[in-house]
Coordinates of C-alpha atoms in Angstrom, one line a residue:
Chain M
V429 CA 16.9 13.2 -23.5
L430 CA 14.0 13.3 -25.9
P431 CA 12.8 16.9 -25.6
D432 CA 10.3 16.7 -28.5
A433 CA 8.6 13.6 -27.3
D434 CA 5.1 13.6 -25.8
F435 CA 4.9 11.8 -22.5
L436 CA 1.9 10.0 -21.1
Y437 CA 2.2 8.7 -17.6
I438 CA -0.2 6.3 -15.8
G439 CA -0.2 5.7 -12.0
D440 CA -2.2 2.8 -10.7
T441 CA -3.0 4.7 -7.5
A442 CA -6.1 2.7 -6.7
R443 CA -4.0 -0.5 -6.2
L444 CA -0.6 0.7 -5.2
P445 CA 1.9 -0.4 -3.9
Y446 CA 2.8 -3.2 -6.2
G447 CA 5.9 -4.2 -4.2
T448 CA 4.1 -6.4 -1.7
K449 CA 1.8 -8.2 -4.2
S450 CA 2.3 -11.6 -5.9
P451 CA 3.9 -11.8 -9.3
A452 CA 0.6 -13.0 -10.9
T453 CA -1.3 -10.0 -9.6
V454 CA 1.5 -7.5 -10.6
E455 CA 1.6 -9.0 -14.1
R456 CA -2.2 -8.7 -14.4
Y457 CA -2.2 -5.1 -13.2
A458 CA 0.8 -4.2 -15.4
L459 CA -1.0 -5.6 -18.5
Q460 CA -4.1 -3.6 -17.7
A461 CA -2.2 -0.4 -17.2
A462 CA -0.2 -0.9 -20.5
R463 CA -3.5 -1.7 -22.3
V464 CA -4.7 1.9 -21.6
L465 CA -1.5 3.4 -22.9
V466 CA -1.4 1.2 -26.0
D467 CA -5.0 2.1 -26.8
R468 CA -4.0 5.7 -26.9
G469 CA -1.4 5.1 -29.5
I470 CA 2.0 5.2 -27.7
D471 CA 5.2 4.5 -29.7
A472 CA 7.2 3.0 -26.8
L473 CA 6.5 1.8 -23.3
V474 CA 8.8 2.6 -20.3
V475 CA 8.0 0.4 -17.3
A476 CA 9.1 2.9 -14.7
C477 CA 8.6 0.6 -11.8
N478 CA 11.1 -2.0 -10.6
T479 CA 8.4 -4.4 -9.4
A480 CA 6.6 -4.5 -12.7
S481 CA 9.9 -4.5 -14.6
S482 CA 11.0 -7.4 -12.5
V483 CA 8.0 -9.7 -12.9
A484 CA 6.0 -8.5 -15.9
L485 CA 8.4 -7.4 -18.6
G486 CA 8.2 -10.7 -20.5
A487 CA 4.4 -10.7 -20.5
L488 CA 4.4 -7.1 -21.7
D489 CA 6.9 -7.8 -24.5
A490 CA 4.9 -10.9 -25.6
R491 CA 1.5 -9.1 -25.6
W492 CA 2.5 -6.2 -27.9
V493 CA 5.0 -7.5 -30.4
G494 CA 6.8 -4.7 -32.2
L495 CA 6.2 -2.1 -29.4
P496 CA 9.6 -1.2 -27.8
V497 CA 9.3 -2.0 -24.1
V498 CA 12.0 -0.7 -21.7
G499 CA 12.2 -1.7 -18.1
V500 CA 14.3 -0.2 -15.3
V501 CA 16.0 -3.4 -14.0
E502 CA 18.3 -4.1 -16.9
P503 CA 19.6 -0.5 -17.1
G504 CA 20.1 -0.4 -13.4
A505 CA 22.0 -3.7 -13.4
R506 CA 24.1 -2.5 -16.2
A507 CA 25.0 0.7 -14.3
A508 CA 25.9 -1.4 -11.2
A509 CA 28.0 -3.8 -13.2
E510 CA 30.0 -0.9 -14.6
A511 CA 30.3 0.8 -11.2
T512 CA 31.5 -2.0 -9.0
V513 CA 35.2 -2.5 -8.5
T514 CA 35.2 -5.1 -5.7
G515 CA 32.3 -7.1 -7.3
E516 CA 30.3 -6.7 -4.1
V517 CA 26.9 -5.3 -5.1
A518 CA 23.9 -4.7 -2.8
V519 CA 20.3 -4.2 -4.0
V520 CA 17.5 -2.6 -2.0
A521 CA 14.1 -3.1 -3.5
T522 CA 10.5 -4.1 -2.8
E523 CA 9.5 -7.6 -1.6
S524 CA 8.3 -8.6 -5.0
T525 CA 11.4 -7.4 -6.8
V526 CA 13.6 -9.2 -4.4
R527 CA 11.6 -12.4 -4.6
G528 CA 11.6 -12.2 -8.4
G529 CA 15.4 -12.2 -8.6
A530 CA 15.6 -10.1 -11.7
Y531 CA 18.6 -8.0 -10.5
Q532 CA 20.6 -11.1 -9.5
R533 CA 19.9 -12.7 -13.0
A534 CA 20.8 -9.5 -14.9
L535 CA 23.9 -8.8 -12.9
T536 CA 25.2 -12.3 -13.1
R537 CA 24.6 -12.4 -16.9
L538 CA 26.6 -9.1 -17.3
R539 CA 29.4 -10.0 -14.8
P540 CA 29.3 -13.6 -13.6
E541 CA 31.9 -13.0 -10.8
V542 CA 29.8 -10.3 -9.1
R543 CA 28.3 -11.2 -5.7
V544 CA 24.8 -9.8 -5.3
R545 CA 23.0 -9.3 -2.0
T546 CA 19.3 -8.1 -2.0
R547 CA 17.0 -6.8 0.7
A548 CA 13.3 -5.9 0.7
C549 CA 12.8 -2.5 2.3
S550 CA 9.0 -2.0 2.3
V551 CA 9.0 0.8 4.9
L552 CA 11.1 3.1 2.7
V553 CA 8.3 3.1 0.2
A554 CA 5.9 4.4 2.8
L555 CA 8.5 7.0 4.0
A556 CA 8.9 8.4 0.4
E557 CA 5.1 8.6 0.0
E558 CA 4.8 10.4 3.3
G559 CA 7.5 12.8 2.3
W560 CA 9.7 11.7 5.3
T561 CA 12.9 11.5 3.2
R562 CA 15.2 13.0 5.8
G563 CA 15.2 13.1 9.6
P564 CA 15.1 10.7 12.4
V565 CA 12.5 8.2 11.0
A566 CA 14.2 7.9 7.6
E567 CA 17.6 7.6 9.3
A568 CA 16.5 4.9 11.7
A569 CA 14.8 2.9 8.9
A570 CA 17.9 3.2 6.7
H571 CA 20.1 2.0 9.6
A572 CA 17.8 -0.9 10.4
Y573 CA 17.9 -2.1 6.8
L574 CA 21.5 -1.4 5.9
D575 CA 23.7 -1.5 9.0
D576 CA 24.7 -5.2 8.8
W577 CA 26.1 -4.5 5.3
F578 CA 27.6 -1.0 5.7
A579 CA 28.2 -0.3 9.4
P580 CA 31.9 -0.1 10.4
E581 CA 31.4 -3.3 12.5
A582 CA 29.7 -5.2 9.7
Q583 CA 31.1 -8.7 9.4
E584 CA 30.6 -9.4 5.7
A585 CA 32.7 -7.8 2.9
R586 CA 31.3 -4.3 2.5
P587 CA 29.5 -3.6 -0.9
D588 CA 31.0 -0.8 -3.0
T589 CA 27.8 -0.4 -5.0
L590 CA 24.2 0.0 -3.8
V591 CA 21.4 -0.3 -6.3
L592 CA 18.3 1.7 -5.5
G593 CA 16.0 -1.0 -6.9
C594 CA 12.7 0.8 -6.4
T595 CA 11.7 4.1 -8.1
H596 CA 10.7 5.5 -4.7
F597 CA 14.2 5.2 -3.1
P598 CA 16.0 8.0 -5.0
M599 CA 13.8 10.3 -2.9
L600 CA 15.8 9.1 0.1
L601 CA 19.2 9.5 -1.6
D602 CA 20.8 11.9 0.9
T603 CA 19.7 9.8 3.9
L604 CA 20.9 6.5 2.3
R605 CA 24.2 8.1 1.3
A606 CA 24.8 9.2 4.8
V607 CA 24.0 5.8 6.3
V608 CA 26.1 3.7 3.9
G609 CA 29.1 6.1 4.3
P610 CA 31.9 7.0 1.9
G611 CA 33.2 4.9 -0.9
V612 CA 29.9 3.4 -2.0
T613 CA 28.3 4.2 -5.4
L614 CA 24.5 4.6 -5.3
V615 CA 22.9 3.5 -8.5
D616 CA 19.6 5.0 -9.6
S617 CA 18.4 3.6 -12.9
A618 CA 16.7 6.7 -14.2
T619 CA 19.6 8.0 -16.3
T620 CA 20.5 4.6 -17.7
T621 CA 16.9 3.8 -18.5
A622 CA 16.5 7.0 -20.5
A623 CA 19.7 6.0 -22.4
A624 CA 18.3 2.5 -23.0
L625 CA 15.1 4.1 -24.4
C626 CA 17.0 6.3 -26.8
E627 CA 19.0 3.2 -28.0
R628 CA 15.8 1.2 -28.6
L629 CA 14.3 4.1 -30.5
G630 CA 17.5 4.6 -32.5
R631 CA 17.5 8.3 -31.5
P632 CA 20.6 10.1 -30.0
P633 CA 20.0 11.5 -26.5
A634 CA 19.6 15.3 -26.5
A635 CA 20.3 16.2 -22.9
G636 CA 20.0 19.8 -21.9
A637 CA 17.5 20.8 -24.6
A638 CA 14.3 22.6 -23.5
P639 CA 11.3 20.2 -23.7
T640 CA 8.8 21.0 -26.5
G641 CA 6.5 17.9 -26.2
T642 CA 3.4 17.5 -24.1
L643 CA 3.1 16.0 -20.6
A644 CA -0.1 14.2 -19.5
F645 CA -1.1 12.0 -16.5
L646 CA -3.6 9.2 -15.9
A647 CA -4.3 7.8 -12.5
T648 CA -6.8 5.2 -11.2
D649 CA -7.6 7.0 -8.0
G650 CA -7.3 10.1 -5.8
P651 CA -6.2 13.0 -8.1
E652 CA -5.4 15.1 -5.1
R653 CA -3.1 12.6 -3.5
F654 CA -1.5 11.8 -6.9
A655 CA -0.9 15.4 -7.5
A656 CA 0.7 15.9 -4.0
V657 CA 2.8 12.8 -4.1
G658 CA 3.6 13.0 -7.8
S659 CA 4.8 16.6 -7.5
R660 CA 7.4 15.5 -5.0
F661 CA 8.6 12.9 -7.4
L662 CA 8.5 15.1 -10.5
G663 CA 9.8 18.3 -9.1
G664 CA 6.5 20.3 -9.0
V665 CA 5.4 19.9 -12.6
L666 CA 2.2 18.2 -11.7
R667 CA -1.2 20.0 -11.2
P668 CA -4.5 18.3 -10.4
G669 CA -6.0 19.7 -13.6
Q670 CA -3.5 17.8 -15.7
L671 CA -4.8 14.5 -14.4
E672 CA -7.4 12.2 -15.9
L673 CA -9.0 9.4 -13.9
V674 CA -9.2 6.0 -15.6
D675 CA -10.5 2.6 -14.5
L676 CA -8.4 -0.5 -15.1
A677 CA -10.1 -3.3 -13.3
G678 CA -13.4 -3.9 -15.1
G679 CA -13.3 -1.7 -18.2
R680 CA -16.8 -0.5 -17.4
P681 CA -19.1 -0.6 -14.4
R682 CA -21.0 -3.8 -14.0
A683 CA -24.7 -3.5 -14.8
G684 CA -26.8 -3.4 -11.6
A685 CA -23.9 -3.3 -9.3
G686 CA -24.6 0.3 -8.5
D687 CA -20.9 1.1 -9.0
P688 CA -20.2 4.2 -6.9
A689 CA -17.1 5.2 -8.9
S690 CA -19.0 8.1 -10.2
A691 CA -15.7 10.0 -10.1
R692 CA -14.7 8.1 -13.2
R693 CA -14.8 10.3 -16.3
R694 CA -13.7 10.0 -19.8
T695 CA -12.6 13.1 -21.6
G696 CA -12.8 13.5 -25.3
R697 CA -9.5 15.3 -25.8
K698 CA -6.9 14.1 -28.1
P699 CA -4.6 11.7 -26.3
P700 CA -0.9 12.8 -26.2
G701 CA 1.4 10.6 -28.1
S702 CA -1.2 9.6 -30.7
Chain U
V186 CA -17.5 -13.5 22.9
L187 CA -19.3 -15.7 20.5
P188 CA -17.4 -19.0 20.9
D189 CA -19.8 -21.2 18.9
A190 CA -19.9 -18.8 15.8
D191 CA -18.2 -19.7 12.5
F192 CA -15.9 -16.9 11.3
L193 CA -15.1 -16.1 7.7
Y194 CA -12.5 -13.4 7.1
I195 CA -11.7 -11.7 3.8
G196 CA -8.5 -9.7 3.3
D197 CA -8.3 -7.7 0.1
T198 CA -4.5 -8.1 -0.1
A199 CA -4.3 -7.5 -3.8
R200 CA -5.4 -3.9 -3.3
L201 CA -4.4 -2.9 0.2
P202 CA -3.8 -0.5 1.9
Y203 CA -7.2 1.2 1.7
G204 CA -6.2 4.1 3.9
T205 CA -4.6 6.2 1.2
K206 CA -7.3 5.6 -1.4
S207 CA -10.3 7.9 -2.3
P208 CA -13.7 7.3 -0.6
A209 CA -15.3 6.3 -3.9
T210 CA -12.7 3.6 -4.4
V211 CA -12.8 2.3 -0.8
E212 CA -16.6 2.1 -1.1
R213 CA -16.4 0.1 -4.3
Y214 CA -13.8 -2.3 -2.9
A215 CA -15.8 -2.7 0.4
L216 CA -18.9 -3.6 -1.5
Q217 CA -17.1 -6.1 -3.7
A218 CA -15.5 -7.8 -0.6
A219 CA -18.8 -7.9 1.2
R220 CA -20.5 -9.4 -1.8
V221 CA -18.2 -12.4 -1.6
L222 CA -19.1 -12.9 2.1
V223 CA -22.8 -12.4 1.5
D224 CA -22.8 -14.9 -1.3
R225 CA -21.5 -17.5 1.2
G226 CA -24.4 -17.0 3.5
I227 CA -23.1 -14.9 6.4
D228 CA -25.5 -13.9 9.2
A229 CA -23.7 -10.7 10.1
L230 CA -21.0 -8.5 8.7
V231 CA -18.2 -6.9 10.8
V232 CA -16.3 -4.2 8.9
A233 CA -13.0 -4.7 10.7
C234 CA -11.3 -1.8 9.0
N235 CA -11.5 1.8 10.1
T236 CA -11.2 3.2 6.6
A237 CA -14.0 1.1 5.2
S238 CA -16.1 1.7 8.4
S239 CA -15.5 5.4 8.0
V240 CA -16.5 5.8 4.4
A241 CA -18.5 2.7 3.3
L242 CA -20.7 1.7 6.2
G243 CA -23.7 3.6 4.8
A244 CA -23.4 1.9 1.4
L245 CA -23.0 -1.5 2.9
D246 CA -26.1 -1.0 5.1
A247 CA -28.1 0.2 2.2
R248 CA -27.0 -2.7 -0.1
W249 CA -28.0 -5.6 2.1
V250 CA -31.1 -4.5 4.1
G251 CA -31.7 -6.8 7.0
L252 CA -28.1 -7.9 7.4
P253 CA -26.6 -6.7 10.6
V254 CA -23.5 -4.6 9.7
V255 CA -21.2 -3.5 12.5
G256 CA -18.2 -1.1 11.9
V257 CA -15.4 -0.3 14.2
V258 CA -15.7 3.5 14.3
E259 CA -18.9 3.8 16.3
P260 CA -17.7 1.4 19.0
G261 CA -14.3 3.1 19.2
A262 CA -15.9 6.5 19.5
R263 CA -18.2 5.2 22.2
A264 CA -15.2 3.8 24.2
A265 CA -13.4 7.1 23.8
A266 CA -16.4 9.2 24.9
E267 CA -16.6 7.0 28.0
A268 CA -12.9 7.2 28.7
T269 CA -12.2 10.9 28.4
V270 CA -12.3 13.0 31.6
T271 CA -10.9 16.3 30.2
G272 CA -12.8 16.1 26.9
E273 CA -9.6 16.3 25.0
V274 CA -9.5 13.3 22.5
A275 CA -6.9 12.5 19.9
V276 CA -7.4 10.1 17.0
V277 CA -4.7 8.5 14.9
A278 CA -5.9 6.9 11.8
T279 CA -5.3 6.5 8.0
E280 CA -5.5 9.4 5.6
S281 CA -9.0 8.3 4.3
T282 CA -10.4 7.8 7.8
V283 CA -9.2 11.3 8.9
R284 CA -10.5 12.9 5.7
G285 CA -13.9 11.1 6.1
G286 CA -14.4 12.7 9.6
A287 CA -16.4 9.7 11.0
Y288 CA -14.7 9.8 14.4
Q289 CA -15.3 13.5 14.8
R290 CA -19.0 13.1 13.9
A291 CA -19.5 10.0 16.2
L292 CA -17.7 11.6 19.1
T293 CA -19.5 14.9 18.8
R294 CA -22.9 13.1 18.6
L295 CA -22.1 11.2 21.8
R296 CA -20.6 14.0 23.7
P297 CA -20.9 17.4 22.0
E298 CA -18.4 19.1 24.4
V299 CA -15.5 16.8 23.4
R300 CA -12.7 18.4 21.5
V301 CA -11.4 16.0 18.8
R302 CA -8.0 16.2 17.1
T303 CA -7.1 13.8 14.3
R304 CA -3.9 12.9 12.5
A305 CA -3.2 10.6 9.5
C306 CA -0.3 8.2 10.3
S307 CA 0.3 6.3 7.1
V308 CA 3.8 5.1 8.0
L309 CA 2.5 3.3 11.1
V310 CA 0.6 0.9 8.8
A311 CA 3.8 0.0 6.9
L312 CA 5.6 -0.5 10.2
A313 CA 2.9 -2.9 11.5
E314 CA 3.0 -4.8 8.2
E315 CA 6.8 -5.1 8.4
G316 CA 6.7 -6.3 12.0
W317 CA 8.6 -3.2 13.2
T318 CA 6.3 -2.6 16.1
R319 CA 9.0 -1.8 18.6
G320 CA 12.5 -0.3 18.4
P321 CA 14.1 2.8 17.0
V322 CA 12.1 3.2 13.8
A323 CA 8.7 2.7 15.5
E324 CA 9.7 5.1 18.3
A325 CA 11.0 7.8 15.9
A326 CA 7.8 7.5 13.8
A327 CA 5.5 7.7 16.9
H328 CA 7.4 10.7 18.2
A329 CA 7.2 12.4 14.8
Y330 CA 3.4 11.9 14.7
L331 CA 2.5 12.5 18.4
D332 CA 5.1 14.8 20.1
D333 CA 3.3 18.1 19.3
W334 CA 0.3 16.7 21.3
F335 CA 1.9 14.7 24.0
A336 CA 5.5 15.9 24.6
P337 CA 6.0 17.7 27.9
E338 CA 6.7 20.9 26.0
A339 CA 3.5 20.6 23.9
Q340 CA 1.6 23.9 23.6
E341 CA -1.9 22.6 23.3
A342 CA -4.0 21.0 26.0
R343 CA -2.8 17.5 26.3
P344 CA -5.3 14.8 25.3
D345 CA -6.2 12.3 28.0
T346 CA -7.5 9.7 25.4
L347 CA -5.9 8.5 22.2
V348 CA -8.0 6.5 19.8
L349 CA -6.2 3.9 17.7
G350 CA -8.3 4.5 14.6
C351 CA -6.7 1.9 12.4
T352 CA -6.8 -1.8 13.0
H353 CA -3.0 -2.0 12.4
F354 CA -2.1 0.4 15.3
P355 CA -2.8 -1.9 18.3
M356 CA 0.2 -3.9 17.0
L357 CA 2.3 -0.8 18.1
L358 CA 0.5 -0.4 21.4
D359 CA 3.6 -0.6 23.7
T360 CA 5.5 1.9 21.6
L361 CA 2.6 4.3 21.4
R362 CA 2.0 4.0 25.1
A363 CA 5.6 4.8 25.9
V364 CA 5.6 7.9 23.6
V365 CA 2.4 9.4 24.8
G366 CA 3.4 8.9 28.5
P367 CA 1.3 8.3 31.6
G368 CA -2.2 9.4 32.2
V369 CA -3.5 8.7 28.6
T370 CA -6.1 6.0 27.8
L371 CA -5.4 4.2 24.6
V372 CA -8.6 3.1 22.9
D373 CA -8.6 0.0 20.7
S374 CA -12.1 -0.7 19.3
A375 CA -11.7 -4.5 19.1
T376 CA -13.4 -5.2 22.5
T377 CA -16.2 -2.6 22.0
T378 CA -16.8 -3.8 18.5
A379 CA -17.3 -7.4 19.7
A380 CA -19.7 -6.1 22.3
A381 CA -21.6 -4.1 19.6
L382 CA -21.9 -7.3 17.5
C383 CA -23.4 -9.3 20.4
E384 CA -25.9 -6.5 21.0
R385 CA -26.9 -6.4 17.3
L386 CA -27.4 -10.2 17.3
G387 CA -29.2 -10.1 20.6
R388 CA -26.8 -12.6 22.1
P389 CA -25.1 -12.2 25.5
P390 CA -21.2 -12.1 25.2
A391 CA -19.6 -15.3 26.5
A392 CA -16.0 -14.2 27.1
G393 CA -13.6 -16.8 28.2
A394 CA -15.3 -19.9 26.7
A395 CA -13.3 -22.1 24.4
P396 CA -14.2 -21.6 20.7
T397 CA -16.1 -24.4 19.0
G398 CA -16.9 -22.7 15.7
T399 CA -14.9 -22.8 12.5
L400 CA -12.3 -20.2 11.3
A401 CA -11.7 -19.7 7.5
F402 CA -9.8 -17.0 5.5
L403 CA -10.2 -15.6 2.0
A404 CA -7.6 -13.3 0.4
T405 CA -7.3 -11.7 -2.9
D406 CA -3.5 -12.1 -3.3
G407 CA -0.3 -13.6 -1.9
P408 CA -1.3 -16.4 0.5
E409 CA 2.2 -16.6 1.8
R410 CA 2.4 -12.9 2.7
F411 CA -1.2 -13.0 4.1
A412 CA -0.3 -16.0 6.3
A413 CA 2.9 -14.3 7.6
V414 CA 1.3 -10.9 8.3
G415 CA -2.0 -12.3 9.4
S416 CA -0.4 -14.6 11.9
R417 CA 1.2 -11.6 13.6
F418 CA -2.2 -10.0 13.9
L419 CA -4.1 -13.1 14.9
G420 CA -1.6 -14.6 17.3
G421 CA -0.4 -17.5 15.2
V422 CA -3.7 -19.1 14.3
L423 CA -3.3 -18.7 10.6
R424 CA -1.7 -21.3 8.3
P425 CA -1.4 -21.0 4.4
G426 CA -3.5 -24.1 4.0
Q427 CA -6.5 -22.4 5.6
L428 CA -6.5 -19.7 2.9
E429 CA -8.6 -19.5 -0.2
L430 CA -7.7 -17.1 -3.0
V431 CA -10.6 -15.1 -4.4
D432 CA -11.0 -12.5 -7.1
L433 CA -13.0 -9.4 -6.4
A434 CA -12.4 -7.1 -9.3
G435 CA -14.0 -8.6 -12.4
G436 CA -15.9 -11.5 -11.0
R437 CA -14.4 -13.7 -13.7
P438 CA -11.5 -13.4 -16.1
R439 CA -12.3 -11.4 -19.2
A440 CA -12.5 -13.5 -22.3
G441 CA -9.4 -13.2 -24.5
A442 CA -7.6 -11.1 -22.0
G443 CA -5.2 -13.9 -21.2
D444 CA -5.6 -13.2 -17.5
P445 CA -2.5 -14.5 -15.9
A446 CA -4.2 -14.9 -12.5
S447 CA -4.0 -18.7 -12.9
A448 CA -3.4 -18.9 -9.1
R449 CA -7.1 -18.2 -8.7
R450 CA -9.0 -21.3 -7.6
R451 CA -12.4 -22.1 -6.4
T452 CA -12.9 -24.9 -3.9
G453 CA -16.1 -26.8 -3.7
R454 CA -16.1 -27.1 0.0
K455 CA -19.0 -26.0 2.1
P456 CA -18.5 -22.3 3.1
P457 CA -18.3 -21.7 6.8
G458 CA -21.2 -19.8 8.2
S459 CA -23.7 -21.1 5.7

């Protein structure tokens, strides 16, 4: 929707996944990741992770006053609030997102009468990373997590809306759709987050136009794995050569510690988005 | 086997899992974790993680000369070398352990004629952490990873020994045993690692005696989750009150960074093992 924008991604691959970590740790990691992007002169920050959006958005907003910061929880909740007819909404997410309660709060604020059920589905993250998005393992896991809400014999009122509250879960869309059955809207916050970003920047969305901006990637570990997993997520646009390895934890190696992270490198090239 | 020893565990919960990270990162993290233990006056170090044993044992040995360091790969390989009759050995492990090749090297050194096959099984780690060690998801995952080696219609020579090359996998022992079928020895390096430690310390193993030493736990994040997951692994001995939260990354918070890890605390109590 912003075809002329330059995009700079950062993936904290050395410390992922965030979804099973405590709020204090996720907040610290999110601030460190954002610091790298801010130092390279970004004009806006999209927190494209439900866990970080759920627990660190306030801290990010407070740290860089004036920088537009857009998370994925609020747009996802808005889409769900618009989609539900019966008012029965289910959210699948990571442990940290569920514990943080951000979806419940956002949905209740938008539509107080909505009934929200949440469930942590950690194994789905591992399945998406492994590329097991269809087949018997993905199906068995989806059934294990969702049958008591969606199976024909389920006791509770069946939700009519399922929020994919983790950016890994849209990879399993077909499997999840088959398991929940017909009549359920699956909400992925990608589209509504992009719309929210345009709104914050005061720019009309230009869907369909060919991209003219640059695309660059930072990661904290394992360029090969990042390229392999990232390509699955981004539809094949990612090559190892596009990746720059960065360090978030200490800033620089500690003197005398013999830090073996010799793979760390800093390139001198002009950062995208500056 | 050492009932009067004091045991001090550290779990790097803020950055787990190690198995999908690069060797350089795992080595750095392992050195940081060991530093905390060494500073508390340990007499020996057991690297109770296959990934860290596989890629960081040399660095740990070189850093603290004179400190006995025992990994889990060598004892596991020794047990497998003794168990196999046909010489067909299979190893399931994490991505990093497989890529590091430590099991192949150790097994080939012990019995050059042995044929070693390895496979990265990342999803099994997530299943063990979730507590899904039996049932349809665990069974489907085990079949997906192992059927081409162990199913009746498998083309290759069937292994007679399967090494559980990740400390999470013994949690799935029953499921794995059912999937590989009869006539296969499953090797868990726990027992042989304990024997290797006794040997290094020059102390005879005293199996069966009631423990009289202390037991203490350090973690880098999420005491509640560590207690829940750790209890599953350790058979219920772990309570949140026994846990101390430590920071490995920076040593201390960076001035002016407003580090939100206020949960970090340092107790003044005498460290076990000192």
